[in-house]
Amino acid sequence: MRLIKQEISRLIVFLVFFVVCFNFLALSECIGAKRINTNGDVLASNLDFQQGDSTSFSTNGKEELKTQSGSTVPELEKKEDQNKNKDKLKPDEGPKKVINRLFIWMLGDNTIVEFKTHMIAFGKNNLPLFLQKFYFQLIEKTYTYPIIILFIVFIFLLGLNISTVLLIMYFTNSAKSYRERYTSIYRNSYEEVLRSYLFGEIDWERTLQKLKRLSNPLNRKILTSVLLNFKENLRGEMDTYIPEIFFRLGLQKDALKLTNSVFYFRRIEGMKALTNLDPESAKEIIPNYLNDSNFLVRTESQVSYVRLYHENPFGFLNSLTSPFPRWTQLSAFYIFRLHQVPVPAFVDYIHSSNSDVRNFCLRMITFFQQLENASEVFVMLESTVENTRFLAIRAINDLRLYDGKKLLKDIYLAETEKNKIEIVKALKNIGADDDFEFLESIIQSDSVSLTIEACRSLYYVNTRGQERLRLLNQNSNLKFDQFLNHVTDPRN
């Protein structure tokens, strides 16, 4: 229904635009005709002025004409008066003639006359007498004002367009409903047959006999989805039979064809089927799509790589040149944890030229508490990317790398506001008495956020830090009781 409303509104706008343009052309034509008439009058007056010397000649000529043919002169004068009257009427009849000329130019003179003749003949032959008079008047008015025909044509086109849209919607919904019913029927049938085979109720030959229409591409697609569902939900001995069924039915050939499709969603469908039902074939295909131009294809291939290559699940990070966004990182991490893949040494990929890879490795080093990689985390503090330095500072804090405290204090002044706050937060956990002066200097700064975090870090370093903070509040001109109240509030 929304599509129909959009089509109707679009046609109404088109009709209004056409009428405005049509009236504008007619008006400009009339103005041009008036200008031509006024210019003609000016030229005529100039000619009369220039020919003033020849008036005697014209009068003598008229007298001679009178003597030669006395009766023809009045007739000539009448014709001249009639021509003048016609010239006076031309400006008034301008718009109608302009419309007629435009209409004739659009449709053709012969076509209009022929169509009008057919319309009159149709009325004479098919309409009753009491309607013929009204019908002929309508035809005359229509051809006097031809824009009516244009409106009739546009109304007809509007009705045709609406009918076309309704027919398309009807047949589309019918086809969709038929496909859904077809899919549902065969899905239930295939599930029942394959379930009987997996539980040993029927043998393979009987299974092939009950699996109808295996040559139909849609049926093979339905059968693949059924096997994927079984693979996801069944465990134990039956789980090993599902890939065998997939291979014996030749469905891996269909999946391989899908991976070469020009449509990204078909490539994803093929990779998913191969990853779950034919891992050996998937290992040959998946590396080709790790740097694909499509984001979803890259995500599917990278997640599949983590699942297939248990000995080195994140080996693709070394060759990854395309972006590695957070969503893909979360998806890969979920598959990594779900299938209990052995944890690799993420320090092997931390020097990648891709900043997304470096940030991911810092997060993984922090999450898995890989303390042996502390020296490489310190190197990331020299990165030119702000977020990489931020994650390195957070890793020093979360891993309690006390050796990095001096490095954090050295880079403090050159860091951004966001990273400065993270450095002050880190001193809360790895700070000591020798950091009091550093934190006090930050408390006396103008930044409210830094002052609050410095107060919190100094307060929670140790008890001496709390005494130092109270003493600083008493002796200093800066009264920050509200900051202390905020820090000591257990809700914060």
PDB file of C-alpha atoms in Angstrom, residues 121-256:
ATOM      1  CA  ALA A 121     -17.854   8.251 -36.840  1.00  0.00           C
ATOM      2  CA  PHE A 122     -17.894   6.156 -33.682  1.00  0.00           C
ATOM      3  CA  GLY A 123     -20.477   8.478 -32.125  1.00  0.00           C
ATOM      4  CA  LYS A 124     -22.713   8.381 -35.180  1.00  0.00           C
ATOM      5  CA  ASN A 125     -22.625   4.597 -35.431  1.00  0.00           C
ATOM      6  CA  ASN A 126     -22.790   3.546 -31.787  1.00  0.00           C
ATOM      7  CA  LEU A 127     -24.399   6.251 -29.634  1.00  0.00           C
ATOM      8  CA  PRO A 128     -28.146   6.988 -29.409  1.00  0.00           C
ATOM      9  CA  LEU A 129     -29.493  10.237 -30.834  1.00  0.00           C
ATOM     10  CA  PHE A 130     -30.043  11.992 -27.511  1.00  0.00           C
ATOM     11  CA  LEU A 131     -26.333  11.496 -26.650  1.00  0.00           C
ATOM     12  CA  GLN A 132     -24.832  12.350 -30.028  1.00  0.00           C
ATOM     13  CA  LYS A 133     -25.303  16.114 -29.644  1.00  0.00           C
ATOM     14  CA  PHE A 134     -23.550  16.147 -26.274  1.00  0.00           C
ATOM     15  CA  TYR A 135     -20.846  13.826 -27.596  1.00  0.00           C
ATOM     16  CA  PHE A 136     -20.098  16.051 -30.610  1.00  0.00           C
ATOM     17  CA  GLN A 137     -19.974  19.168 -28.412  1.00  0.00           C
ATOM     18  CA  LEU A 138     -17.508  17.384 -26.159  1.00  0.00           C
ATOM     19  CA  ILE A 139     -15.295  16.517 -29.122  1.00  0.00           C
ATOM     20  CA  GLU A 140     -15.346  20.117 -30.387  1.00  0.00           C
ATOM     21  CA  LYS A 141     -14.452  21.502 -26.955  1.00  0.00           C
ATOM     22  CA  THR A 142     -11.732  18.936 -26.600  1.00  0.00           C
ATOM     23  CA  TYR A 143     -10.113  19.920 -29.883  1.00  0.00           C
ATOM     24  CA  THR A 144     -10.622  23.624 -29.096  1.00  0.00           C
ATOM     25  CA  TYR A 145      -8.788  23.121 -25.785  1.00  0.00           C
ATOM     26  CA  PRO A 146      -6.462  20.162 -26.492  1.00  0.00           C
ATOM     27  CA  ILE A 147      -4.935  20.162 -23.026  1.00  0.00           C
ATOM     28  CA  ILE A 148      -7.992  18.157 -21.956  1.00  0.00           C
ATOM     29  CA  ILE A 149      -6.697  15.282 -24.068  1.00  0.00           C
ATOM     30  CA  LEU A 150      -3.364  15.457 -22.281  1.00  0.00           C
ATOM     31  CA  PHE A 151      -5.097  15.226 -18.912  1.00  0.00           C
ATOM     32  CA  ILE A 152      -7.113  12.254 -20.136  1.00  0.00           C
ATOM     33  CA  VAL A 153      -3.914  10.568 -21.340  1.00  0.00           C
ATOM     34  CA  PHE A 154      -2.181  11.199 -18.024  1.00  0.00           C
ATOM     35  CA  ILE A 155      -5.170   9.881 -16.067  1.00  0.00           C
ATOM     36  CA  PHE A 156      -5.115   6.775 -18.231  1.00  0.00           C
ATOM     37  CA  LEU A 157      -1.377   6.349 -17.627  1.00  0.00           C
ATOM     38  CA  LEU A 158      -1.930   6.831 -13.900  1.00  0.00           C
ATOM     39  CA  GLY A 159      -4.550   4.087 -13.839  1.00  0.00           C
ATOM     40  CA  LEU A 160      -2.309   1.847 -15.909  1.00  0.00           C
ATOM     41  CA  ASN A 161       0.615   2.445 -13.552  1.00  0.00           C
ATOM     42  CA  ILE A 162      -1.471   1.677 -10.455  1.00  0.00           C
ATOM     43  CA  SER A 163      -2.830  -1.471 -12.072  1.00  0.00           C
ATOM     44  CA  THR A 164       0.688  -2.580 -12.970  1.00  0.00           C
ATOM     45  CA  VAL A 165       1.921  -2.041  -9.409  1.00  0.00           C
ATOM     46  CA  LEU A 166      -1.025  -3.969  -7.974  1.00  0.00           C
ATOM     47  CA  LEU A 167      -0.465  -6.844 -10.382  1.00  0.00           C
ATOM     48  CA  ILE A 168       3.252  -6.967  -9.559  1.00  0.00           C
ATOM     49  CA  MET A 169       2.498  -6.999  -5.825  1.00  0.00           C
ATOM     50  CA  TYR A 170      -0.093  -9.730  -6.278  1.00  0.00           C
ATOM     51  CA  PHE A 171       2.139 -12.037  -8.305  1.00  0.00           C
ATOM     52  CA  THR A 172       5.155 -11.327  -6.057  1.00  0.00           C
ATOM     53  CA  ASN A 173       3.219 -12.248  -2.918  1.00  0.00           C
ATOM     54  CA  SER A 174       1.810 -15.319  -4.617  1.00  0.00           C
ATOM     55  CA  ALA A 175       5.281 -16.474  -5.671  1.00  0.00           C
ATOM     56  CA  LYS A 176       6.666 -15.797  -2.194  1.00  0.00           C
ATOM     57  CA  SER A 177       3.846 -17.729  -0.519  1.00  0.00           C
ATOM     58  CA  TYR A 178       4.292 -20.627  -2.905  1.00  0.00           C
ATOM     59  CA  ARG A 179       8.056 -20.732  -2.263  1.00  0.00           C
ATOM     60  CA  GLU A 180       7.540 -20.664   1.505  1.00  0.00           C
ATOM     61  CA  ARG A 181       5.026 -23.515   1.376  1.00  0.00           C
ATOM     62  CA  TYR A 182       7.281 -25.499  -0.952  1.00  0.00           C
ATOM     63  CA  THR A 183      10.303 -24.994   1.314  1.00  0.00           C
ATOM     64  CA  SER A 184       8.357 -25.897   4.441  1.00  0.00           C
ATOM     65  CA  ILE A 185       6.982 -29.119   2.940  1.00  0.00           C
ATOM     66  CA  TYR A 186      10.322 -30.394   1.675  1.00  0.00           C
ATOM     67  CA  ARG A 187      12.204 -29.296   4.779  1.00  0.00           C
ATOM     68  CA  ASN A 188       9.915 -31.363   6.984  1.00  0.00           C
ATOM     69  CA  SER A 189      10.175 -34.305   4.589  1.00  0.00           C
ATOM     70  CA  TYR A 190      13.998 -34.187   4.453  1.00  0.00           C
ATOM     71  CA  GLU A 191      14.298 -33.844   8.222  1.00  0.00           C
ATOM     72  CA  GLU A 192      12.143 -36.890   8.773  1.00  0.00           C
ATOM     73  CA  VAL A 193      14.068 -39.027   6.253  1.00  0.00           C
ATOM     74  CA  LEU A 194      17.526 -37.993   7.489  1.00  0.00           C
ATOM     75  CA  ARG A 195      16.516 -38.416  11.108  1.00  0.00           C
ATOM     76  CA  SER A 196      15.423 -41.971  10.345  1.00  0.00           C
ATOM     77  CA  TYR A 197      18.774 -42.660   8.655  1.00  0.00           C
ATOM     78  CA  LEU A 198      20.826 -41.188  11.502  1.00  0.00           C
ATOM     79  CA  PHE A 199      18.960 -43.289  14.069  1.00  0.00           C
ATOM     80  CA  GLY A 200      19.439 -46.448  11.976  1.00  0.00           C
ATOM     81  CA  GLU A 201      15.801 -46.985  11.074  1.00  0.00           C
ATOM     82  CA  ILE A 202      16.463 -47.110   7.304  1.00  0.00           C
ATOM     83  CA  ASP A 203      19.547 -47.796   5.176  1.00  0.00           C
ATOM     84  CA  TRP A 204      21.195 -45.476   2.643  1.00  0.00           C
ATOM     85  CA  GLU A 205      19.443 -46.895  -0.428  1.00  0.00           C
ATOM     86  CA  ARG A 206      16.060 -46.394   1.156  1.00  0.00           C
ATOM     87  CA  THR A 207      17.107 -42.898   2.164  1.00  0.00           C
ATOM     88  CA  LEU A 208      17.971 -41.987  -1.437  1.00  0.00           C
ATOM     89  CA  GLN A 209      14.584 -43.258  -2.580  1.00  0.00           C
ATOM     90  CA  LYS A 210      12.743 -41.079  -0.082  1.00  0.00           C
ATOM     91  CA  LEU A 211      14.773 -37.934  -0.838  1.00  0.00           C
ATOM     92  CA  LYS A 212      12.721 -36.567  -3.717  1.00  0.00           C
ATOM     93  CA  ARG A 213      13.811 -34.024  -6.375  1.00  0.00           C
ATOM     94  CA  LEU A 214      17.497 -34.010  -5.495  1.00  0.00           C
ATOM     95  CA  SER A 215      18.344 -32.578  -8.894  1.00  0.00           C
ATOM     96  CA  ASN A 216      16.405 -29.375  -8.197  1.00  0.00           C
ATOM     97  CA  PRO A 217      18.771 -26.575  -7.014  1.00  0.00           C
ATOM     98  CA  LEU A 218      16.214 -25.279  -4.521  1.00  0.00           C
ATOM     99  CA  ASN A 219      15.762 -28.753  -3.016  1.00  0.00           C
ATOM    100  CA  ARG A 220      19.521 -29.188  -2.690  1.00  0.00           C
ATOM    101  CA  LYS A 221      19.700 -25.832  -0.942  1.00  0.00           C
ATOM    102  CA  ILE A 222      16.950 -26.945   1.469  1.00  0.00           C
ATOM    103  CA  LEU A 223      18.804 -30.188   2.107  1.00  0.00           C
ATOM    104  CA  THR A 224      22.024 -28.295   2.912  1.00  0.00           C
ATOM    105  CA  SER A 225      20.203 -26.092   5.434  1.00  0.00           C
ATOM    106  CA  VAL A 226      18.751 -29.215   7.097  1.00  0.00           C
ATOM    107  CA  LEU A 227      22.234 -30.721   7.442  1.00  0.00           C
ATOM    108  CA  LEU A 228      23.574 -27.461   8.894  1.00  0.00           C
ATOM    109  CA  ASN A 229      20.779 -27.497  11.445  1.00  0.00           C
ATOM    110  CA  PHE A 230      21.590 -31.101  12.402  1.00  0.00           C
ATOM    111  CA  LYS A 231      25.292 -30.264  12.642  1.00  0.00           C
ATOM    112  CA  GLU A 232      24.609 -27.423  15.031  1.00  0.00           C
ATOM    113  CA  ASN A 233      22.231 -29.310  17.316  1.00  0.00           C
ATOM    114  CA  LEU A 234      23.395 -32.938  17.264  1.00  0.00           C
ATOM    115  CA  ARG A 235      26.430 -34.173  19.172  1.00  0.00           C
ATOM    116  CA  GLY A 236      28.179 -37.459  19.627  1.00  0.00           C
ATOM    117  CA  GLU A 237      28.382 -40.290  17.114  1.00  0.00           C
ATOM    118  CA  MET A 238      25.631 -38.943  14.859  1.00  0.00           C
ATOM    119  CA  ASP A 239      27.567 -35.712  14.439  1.00  0.00           C
ATOM    120  CA  THR A 240      30.207 -37.580  12.420  1.00  0.00           C
ATOM    121  CA  TYR A 241      27.647 -38.962   9.961  1.00  0.00           C
ATOM    122  CA  ILE A 242      26.356 -35.548   8.876  1.00  0.00           C
ATOM    123  CA  PRO A 243      29.457 -34.527   6.842  1.00  0.00           C
ATOM    124  CA  GLU A 244      29.367 -37.980   5.258  1.00  0.00           C
ATOM    125  CA  ILE A 245      25.798 -37.408   4.065  1.00  0.00           C
ATOM    126  CA  PHE A 246      26.800 -33.989   2.734  1.00  0.00           C
ATOM    127  CA  PHE A 247      29.644 -35.514   0.742  1.00  0.00           C
ATOM    128  CA  ARG A 248      27.736 -38.572  -0.556  1.00  0.00           C
ATOM    129  CA  LEU A 249      24.952 -36.364  -1.917  1.00  0.00           C
ATOM    130  CA  GLY A 250      27.505 -34.180  -3.753  1.00  0.00           C
ATOM    131  CA  LEU A 251      26.365 -31.033  -1.974  1.00  0.00           C
ATOM    132  CA  GLN A 252      29.965 -29.861  -1.530  1.00  0.00           C
ATOM    133  CA  LYS A 253      30.059 -29.152  -5.284  1.00  0.00           C
ATOM    134  CA  ASP A 254      27.145 -26.758  -4.896  1.00  0.00           C
ATOM    135  CA  ALA A 255      28.893 -25.017  -1.998  1.00  0.00           C
ATOM    136  CA  LEU A 256      32.110 -24.644  -4.025  1.00  0.00           C
TER     137      LEU A 256
END
